[in-house]
Amino acid sequence: MEQQNQSLEAEKQEITTTDDTERTRDRQCFIPRADIYETDDTIILLADIPGADENSTDITLEKNVLTLNANVDWNMPGDYGLNYGEYGIGDYQRSFTLSDEIDRENIEATVANGVLRLRLPKSGPAKTKKISVRSG
Amino acid sequence: MNRRFRTPTVWQEMDRLQREMDRLFRATSTNRLGTGGYPAMNIWSNEDKAMITTELPGIDLDDIDISVVGDTLTLSGRRVPEELDEGARYHRQERGFGKFTRSIKLPYTVDGDRVEATYKRGVLSISLPRAEVDKPRKIQVRSA
């Protein structure tokens, strides 16, 4: 299938909380952009989380909901003043509902250069067994 | 009650028109918030050095080109999507890809020879020391 490439967008989308709970950290939280694509036996999720690495990223799977949480700790050293700011720096959070066909035991996650790569192998429907019929 | 069927007042109609026009313009313009394009940059500076940080996740360093002329920095490069296997299908495609070029004016002239750039966790930080000739000189005032 043709992939339609999204054009480069500079804007970060801030999270909007639907219930009245707040995040414990007092900083902005963004929704990371994600690409999800599916092959015959896996689902791959790629999310842009610049500023976070593998130690500051948490991925939890509860019932059918996969939640990514990435914390970004970044401070400008010393006496620098901000001349011009176009983007905010903050944490990332996003949740997805997974279908039942994911093999939960074998989910793999890697973070490299600010990109989270989640590999969700599909556990297919019970593999069909071919039963040979002999004369007897 | 009867309120639901009241015809909108003139002001409500004007508001609605305003919002529709805003939405129309936003859909056509590519630069919201007056950003100069992709990628978004933050510029920090003190007296001696300027720092530019920009978020560029998933970039191969060979694909980035940084050049400095006087007080202008030009950053260009490209984001390459991950290679897909045969028969892969997209559920979502939100991350952008393609070539980008951006020039930005710095608060002062910088010394091109001492510019350094680091790429960590998907954030590109460029440190630009101020050019010596550009530093302010203190002028003594003497009473005559």
mmCIF file of C-alpha atoms in Angstrom:
data_model
loop_
_atom_site.group_PDB
_atom_site.id
_atom_site.type_symbol
_atom_site.label_atom_id
_atom_site.label_comp_id
_atom_site.label_asym_id
_atom_site.label_seq_id
_atom_site.Cartn_x
_atom_site.Cartn_y
_atom_site.Cartn_z
ATOM 1 C CA MET A 1 0.000 0.000 0.000
ATOM 2 C CA GLU A 2 1.270 3.471 -0.802
ATOM 3 C CA GLN A 3 2.497 5.362 2.177
ATOM 4 C CA GLN A 4 1.370 8.937 2.272
ATOM 5 C CA ASN A 5 4.074 11.000 3.850
ATOM 6 C CA GLN A 6 2.964 13.562 6.333
ATOM 7 C CA SER A 7 4.629 16.931 5.792
ATOM 8 C CA LEU A 8 7.002 18.273 8.422
ATOM 9 C CA GLU A 9 5.127 20.054 11.169
ATOM 10 C CA ALA A 10 6.878 22.145 13.736
ATOM 11 C CA GLU A 11 4.060 22.446 16.204
ATOM 12 C CA LYS A 12 3.786 20.228 19.243
ATOM 13 C CA GLN A 13 0.398 19.248 20.437
ATOM 14 C CA GLU A 14 -0.249 19.724 24.106
ATOM 15 C CA ILE A 15 -2.225 17.146 25.988
ATOM 16 C CA THR A 16 -5.706 18.015 27.133
ATOM 17 C CA THR A 17 -6.948 16.249 30.213
ATOM 18 C CA THR A 18 -10.453 15.007 29.918
ATOM 19 C CA ASP A 19 -11.015 14.279 33.583
ATOM 20 C CA ASP A 20 -10.102 16.512 36.476
ATOM 21 C CA THR A 21 -6.860 14.776 37.370
ATOM 22 C CA GLU A 22 -3.571 16.569 36.815
ATOM 23 C CA ARG A 23 -0.147 15.261 36.234
ATOM 24 C CA THR A 24 2.062 15.280 39.302
ATOM 25 C CA ARG A 25 4.886 17.129 37.602
ATOM 26 C CA ASP A 26 4.379 20.792 37.105
ATOM 27 C CA ARG A 27 5.417 21.014 33.489
ATOM 28 C CA GLN A 28 3.863 20.826 30.094
ATOM 29 C CA CYS A 29 2.899 17.515 28.639
ATOM 30 C CA PHE A 30 2.669 16.813 24.936
ATOM 31 C CA ILE A 31 1.153 14.147 22.761
ATOM 32 C CA PRO A 32 3.958 12.605 20.741
ATOM 33 C CA ARG A 33 3.359 12.076 17.054
ATOM 34 C CA ALA A 34 3.167 8.399 16.238
ATOM 35 C CA ASP A 35 3.331 6.234 13.179
ATOM 36 C CA ILE A 36 1.693 2.862 13.435
ATOM 37 C CA TYR A 37 2.028 0.290 10.749
ATOM 38 C CA GLU A 38 1.243 -3.353 10.511
ATOM 39 C CA THR A 39 2.922 -6.238 8.761
ATOM 40 C CA ASP A 40 1.762 -9.810 8.618
ATOM 41 C CA ASP A 41 3.071 -10.759 12.014
ATOM 42 C CA THR A 42 3.820 -7.565 13.946
ATOM 43 C CA ILE A 43 2.533 -4.108 14.633
ATOM 44 C CA ILE A 44 5.204 -1.436 14.833
ATOM 45 C CA LEU A 45 4.680 1.846 16.620
ATOM 46 C CA LEU A 46 7.141 4.713 16.258
ATOM 47 C CA ALA A 47 6.746 7.794 18.436
ATOM 48 C CA ASP A 48 8.767 11.010 18.406
ATOM 49 C CA ILE A 49 9.874 11.760 21.964
ATOM 50 C CA PRO A 50 12.887 14.056 21.613
ATOM 51 C CA GLY A 51 14.599 14.726 24.907
ATOM 52 C CA ALA A 52 13.746 11.370 26.449
ATOM 53 C CA ASP A 53 15.817 8.218 26.537
ATOM 54 C CA GLU A 54 15.243 4.623 27.543
ATOM 55 C CA ASN A 55 15.640 5.361 31.247
ATOM 56 C CA SER A 56 13.020 8.027 31.372
ATOM 57 C CA THR A 57 10.363 6.205 29.375
ATOM 58 C CA ASP A 58 7.687 4.009 30.904
ATOM 59 C CA ILE A 59 5.396 1.793 28.945
ATOM 60 C CA THR A 60 2.559 0.079 30.725
ATOM 61 C CA LEU A 61 -0.043 -2.306 29.450
ATOM 62 C CA GLU A 62 -3.187 -2.595 31.483
ATOM 63 C CA LYS A 63 -6.073 -4.631 30.188
ATOM 64 C CA ASN A 64 -6.185 -3.496 26.587
ATOM 65 C CA VAL A 65 -4.677 -0.063 27.003
ATOM 66 C CA LEU A 66 -1.055 0.651 26.204
ATOM 67 C CA THR A 67 0.223 3.860 27.755
ATOM 68 C CA LEU A 68 3.493 5.573 26.944
ATOM 69 C CA ASN A 69 4.949 8.011 29.404
ATOM 70 C CA ALA A 70 8.223 9.734 28.731
ATOM 71 C CA ASN A 71 9.834 12.246 31.041
ATOM 72 C CA VAL A 72 12.130 14.938 29.759
ATOM 73 C CA ASP A 73 14.571 16.627 32.077
ATOM 74 C CA TRP A 74 16.359 19.432 30.468
ATOM 75 C CA ASN A 75 17.710 22.581 31.944
ATOM 76 C CA MET A 76 19.668 25.323 30.348
ATOM 77 C CA PRO A 77 22.966 25.755 32.164
ATOM 78 C CA GLY A 78 23.732 28.901 34.094
ATOM 79 C CA ASP A 79 22.861 32.349 33.093
ATOM 80 C CA TYR A 80 21.423 31.900 29.632
ATOM 81 C CA GLY A 81 18.330 33.888 28.840
ATOM 82 C CA LEU A 82 15.744 32.821 26.305
ATOM 83 C CA ASN A 83 15.801 35.120 23.285
ATOM 84 C CA TYR A 84 13.270 33.367 21.155
ATOM 85 C CA GLY A 85 11.203 30.326 21.926
ATOM 86 C CA GLU A 86 9.166 28.376 19.445
ATOM 87 C CA TYR A 87 8.608 25.151 21.244
ATOM 88 C CA GLY A 88 7.975 24.081 24.796
ATOM 89 C CA ILE A 89 9.903 21.383 26.572
ATOM 90 C CA GLY A 90 7.939 18.856 28.527
ATOM 91 C CA ASP A 91 6.919 15.281 29.048
ATOM 92 C CA TYR A 92 5.109 13.029 26.612
ATOM 93 C CA GLN A 93 2.097 10.860 27.170
ATOM 94 C CA ARG A 94 -0.142 8.896 24.891
ATOM 95 C CA SER A 95 -2.427 5.881 25.198
ATOM 96 C CA PHE A 96 -3.603 3.371 22.662
ATOM 97 C CA THR A 97 -6.160 0.625 22.813
ATOM 98 C CA LEU A 98 -4.756 -2.640 21.559
ATOM 99 C CA SER A 99 -6.670 -5.386 19.928
ATOM 100 C CA ASP A 100 -6.698 -8.837 21.433
ATOM 101 C CA GLU A 101 -4.445 -10.309 18.846
ATOM 102 C CA ILE A 102 -1.247 -8.891 20.377
ATOM 103 C CA ASP A 103 1.138 -11.270 22.060
ATOM 104 C CA ARG A 104 1.623 -9.367 25.308
ATOM 105 C CA GLU A 105 4.564 -11.361 26.562
ATOM 106 C CA ASN A 106 6.824 -10.436 23.689
ATOM 107 C CA ILE A 107 6.424 -6.709 23.302
ATOM 108 C CA GLU A 108 9.760 -5.006 22.726
ATOM 109 C CA ALA A 109 10.576 -1.343 23.094
ATOM 110 C CA THR A 110 13.700 0.596 22.151
ATOM 111 C CA VAL A 111 14.500 4.284 22.281
ATOM 112 C CA ALA A 112 17.123 5.770 19.979
ATOM 113 C CA ASN A 113 17.739 9.433 19.174
ATOM 114 C CA GLY A 114 14.447 10.504 20.633
ATOM 115 C CA VAL A 115 12.364 7.943 18.748
ATOM 116 C CA LEU A 116 10.514 5.206 20.579
ATOM 117 C CA ARG A 117 10.089 2.005 18.638
ATOM 118 C CA LEU A 118 7.558 -0.498 19.946
ATOM 119 C CA ARG A 119 7.338 -3.902 18.408
ATOM 120 C CA LEU A 120 4.083 -5.703 19.112
ATOM 121 C CA PRO A 121 4.062 -9.207 17.742
ATOM 122 C CA LYS A 122 0.727 -10.602 16.788
ATOM 123 C CA SER A 123 -0.276 -13.909 18.204
ATOM 124 C CA GLY A 124 -2.388 -15.138 15.390
ATOM 125 C CA PRO A 125 -5.593 -16.998 15.837
ATOM 126 C CA ALA A 126 -4.796 -20.512 17.003
ATOM 127 C CA LYS A 127 -2.678 -21.929 14.269
ATOM 128 C CA THR A 128 -4.714 -24.199 12.119
ATOM 129 C CA LYS A 129 -3.530 -27.728 12.316
ATOM 130 C CA LYS A 130 -3.713 -29.842 9.312
ATOM 131 C CA ILE A 131 -4.878 -33.302 10.177
ATOM 132 C CA SER A 132 -4.042 -35.949 7.730
ATOM 133 C CA VAL A 133 -6.596 -38.590 7.083
ATOM 134 C CA ARG A 134 -5.440 -42.106 6.676
ATOM 135 C CA SER A 135 -7.376 -45.005 5.636
ATOM 136 C CA GLY A 136 -7.962 -47.382 8.404
ATOM 137 C CA MET B 1 -38.320 25.451 26.849
ATOM 138 C CA ASN B 2 -38.550 28.037 24.160
ATOM 139 C CA ARG B 3 -34.897 29.094 24.338
ATOM 140 C CA ARG B 4 -33.687 26.390 22.070
ATOM 141 C CA PHE B 5 -35.475 27.748 19.075
ATOM 142 C CA ARG B 6 -34.440 31.361 19.396
ATOM 143 C CA THR B 7 -32.761 32.651 16.278
ATOM 144 C CA PRO B 8 -29.117 33.623 16.878
ATOM 145 C CA THR B 9 -28.397 37.253 17.579
ATOM 146 C CA VAL B 10 -26.238 39.315 15.285
ATOM 147 C CA TRP B 11 -23.249 39.016 17.607
ATOM 148 C CA GLN B 12 -23.418 35.283 17.680
ATOM 149 C CA GLU B 13 -23.496 35.208 13.930
ATOM 150 C CA MET B 14 -20.486 37.516 13.737
ATOM 151 C CA ASP B 15 -18.607 35.316 16.188
ATOM 152 C CA ARG B 16 -19.410 32.281 14.172
ATOM 153 C CA LEU B 17 -18.270 34.005 10.987
ATOM 154 C CA GLN B 18 -15.033 35.033 12.679
ATOM 155 C CA ARG B 19 -14.374 31.501 13.770
ATOM 156 C CA GLU B 20 -15.082 30.116 10.333
ATOM 157 C CA MET B 21 -12.697 32.614 8.749
ATOM 158 C CA ASP B 22 -10.014 31.784 11.313
ATOM 159 C CA ARG B 23 -10.396 28.148 10.580
ATOM 160 C CA LEU B 24 -10.187 28.777 6.860
ATOM 161 C CA PHE B 25 -6.990 30.788 7.138
ATOM 162 C CA ARG B 26 -5.432 28.314 9.480
ATOM 163 C CA ALA B 27 -6.114 25.518 7.053
ATOM 164 C CA THR B 28 -4.356 27.314 4.214
ATOM 165 C CA SER B 29 -1.372 28.801 5.995
ATOM 166 C CA THR B 30 1.489 26.477 6.741
ATOM 167 C CA ASN B 31 3.079 28.520 9.489
ATOM 168 C CA ARG B 32 1.011 28.825 12.579
ATOM 169 C CA LEU B 33 2.240 30.830 15.550
ATOM 170 C CA GLY B 34 4.575 32.675 13.223
ATOM 171 C CA THR B 35 7.221 29.988 13.374
ATOM 172 C CA GLY B 36 9.615 30.206 10.496
ATOM 173 C CA GLY B 37 8.880 26.651 9.493
ATOM 174 C CA TYR B 38 10.322 23.341 10.467
ATOM 175 C CA PRO B 39 12.111 22.654 12.781
ATOM 176 C CA ALA B 40 11.047 24.703 15.787
ATOM 177 C CA MET B 41 14.007 26.397 17.447
ATOM 178 C CA ASN B 42 14.684 27.952 20.804
ATOM 179 C CA ILE B 43 17.460 30.505 21.025
ATOM 180 C CA TRP B 44 19.218 31.106 24.317
ATOM 181 C CA SER B 45 22.049 33.498 24.834
ATOM 182 C CA ASN B 46 24.225 35.184 27.369
ATOM 183 C CA GLU B 47 26.926 37.748 26.846
ATOM 184 C CA ASP B 48 29.470 35.399 25.330
ATOM 185 C CA LYS B 49 27.629 32.572 23.743
ATOM 186 C CA ALA B 50 24.392 31.738 22.016
ATOM 187 C CA MET B 51 22.777 28.321 22.095
ATOM 188 C CA ILE B 52 20.186 27.075 19.686
ATOM 189 C CA THR B 53 18.239 23.952 20.505
ATOM 190 C CA THR B 54 15.927 22.189 18.155
ATOM 191 C CA GLU B 55 14.072 18.905 18.357
ATOM 192 C CA LEU B 56 14.951 16.593 15.486
ATOM 193 C CA PRO B 57 14.194 13.045 16.530
ATOM 194 C CA GLY B 58 15.299 10.136 14.404
ATOM 195 C CA ILE B 59 17.770 11.979 12.202
ATOM 196 C CA ASP B 60 20.906 10.500 10.749
ATOM 197 C CA LEU B 61 23.725 12.967 11.361
ATOM 198 C CA ASP B 62 24.894 12.635 7.775
ATOM 199 C CA ASP B 63 21.623 14.137 6.693
ATOM 200 C CA ILE B 64 22.104 17.423 8.547
ATOM 201 C CA ASP B 65 23.951 20.433 7.285
ATOM 202 C CA ILE B 66 24.707 23.414 9.533
ATOM 203 C CA SER B 67 26.342 26.569 8.255
ATOM 204 C CA VAL B 68 27.004 29.926 9.847
ATOM 205 C CA VAL B 69 27.560 33.205 8.057
ATOM 206 C CA GLY B 70 27.988 36.303 10.181
ATOM 207 C CA ASP B 71 24.923 36.397 12.377
ATOM 208 C CA THR B 72 22.790 33.951 10.427
ATOM 209 C CA LEU B 73 22.609 30.250 11.002
ATOM 210 C CA THR B 74 21.265 27.941 8.303
ATOM 211 C CA LEU B 75 20.150 24.448 9.205
ATOM 212 C CA SER B 76 19.107 22.072 6.494
ATOM 213 C CA GLY B 77 18.597 18.378 6.291
ATOM 214 C CA ARG B 78 16.060 15.703 5.788
ATOM 215 C CA ARG B 79 14.030 13.237 7.757
ATOM 216 C CA VAL B 80 13.836 9.829 6.222
ATOM 217 C CA PRO B 81 11.006 7.452 7.050
ATOM 218 C CA GLU B 82 11.733 3.957 8.208
ATOM 219 C CA GLU B 83 11.875 1.396 5.452
ATOM 220 C CA LEU B 84 8.749 -0.681 5.364
ATOM 221 C CA ASP B 85 8.620 -4.321 4.475
ATOM 222 C CA GLU B 86 6.582 -5.537 1.577
ATOM 223 C CA GLY B 87 2.930 -5.602 2.342
ATOM 224 C CA ALA B 88 3.053 -3.315 5.361
ATOM 225 C CA ARG B 89 -0.030 -1.217 5.940
ATOM 226 C CA TYR B 90 -0.286 2.063 7.808
ATOM 227 C CA HIS B 91 -2.741 2.593 10.622
ATOM 228 C CA ARG B 92 -1.509 6.079 11.402
ATOM 229 C CA GLN B 93 1.051 8.350 9.819
ATOM 230 C CA GLU B 94 1.598 11.488 11.892
ATOM 231 C CA ARG B 95 5.342 12.001 11.886
ATOM 232 C CA GLY B 96 6.512 14.239 9.107
ATOM 233 C CA PHE B 97 9.230 13.440 6.618
ATOM 234 C CA GLY B 98 11.051 15.290 3.925
ATOM 235 C CA LYS B 99 13.681 17.932 3.408
ATOM 236 C CA PHE B 100 13.833 21.085 5.436
ATOM 237 C CA THR B 101 15.881 24.272 5.406
ATOM 238 C CA ARG B 102 15.726 27.062 7.893
ATOM 239 C CA SER B 103 17.739 30.210 8.394
ATOM 240 C CA ILE B 104 17.601 32.121 11.607
ATOM 241 C CA LYS B 105 19.127 35.379 12.717
ATOM 242 C CA LEU B 106 21.174 35.341 15.889
ATOM 243 C CA PRO B 107 21.359 38.108 18.478
ATOM 244 C CA TYR B 108 24.940 38.920 17.467
ATOM 245 C CA THR B 109 27.676 37.956 15.036
ATOM 246 C CA VAL B 110 29.310 34.689 15.961
ATOM 247 C CA ASP B 111 32.710 33.184 15.435
ATOM 248 C CA GLY B 112 32.202 30.525 12.769
ATOM 249 C CA ASP B 113 35.337 28.608 13.692
ATOM 250 C CA ARG B 114 34.248 27.878 17.216
ATOM 251 C CA VAL B 115 30.704 26.742 16.596
ATOM 252 C CA GLU B 116 29.916 23.328 18.039
ATOM 253 C CA ALA B 117 26.906 21.121 17.633
ATOM 254 C CA THR B 118 25.814 18.060 19.600
ATOM 255 C CA TYR B 119 22.949 15.690 19.020
ATOM 256 C CA LYS B 120 21.601 13.912 22.054
ATOM 257 C CA ARG B 121 18.283 12.114 22.560
ATOM 258 C CA GLY B 122 16.945 13.631 19.389
ATOM 259 C CA VAL B 123 17.712 17.221 20.412
ATOM 260 C CA LEU B 124 20.262 19.118 18.355
ATOM 261 C CA SER B 125 22.109 21.773 20.383
ATOM 262 C CA ILE B 126 24.301 24.266 18.601
ATOM 263 C CA SER B 127 26.609 26.476 20.617
ATOM 264 C CA LEU B 128 27.755 29.649 18.948
ATOM 265 C CA PRO B 129 30.362 31.790 20.684
ATOM 266 C CA ARG B 130 30.168 35.485 20.091
ATOM 267 C CA ALA B 131 32.686 36.965 17.678
ATOM 268 C CA GLU B 132 35.395 38.899 19.456
ATOM 269 C CA VAL B 133 34.990 41.954 17.277
ATOM 270 C CA ASP B 134 31.332 42.093 18.158
ATOM 271 C CA LYS B 135 31.769 42.231 21.903
ATOM 272 C CA PRO B 136 30.835 45.573 23.399
ATOM 273 C CA ARG B 137 33.717 47.754 24.428
ATOM 274 C CA LYS B 138 33.567 49.725 27.585
ATOM 275 C CA ILE B 139 34.262 53.391 27.034
ATOM 276 C CA GLN B 140 35.714 55.381 29.838
ATOM 277 C CA VAL B 141 34.283 58.784 30.424
ATOM 278 C CA ARG B 142 36.791 61.281 31.660
ATOM 279 C CA SER B 143 36.009 64.622 32.978
ATOM 280 C CA ALA B 144 37.712 67.285 30.929
#
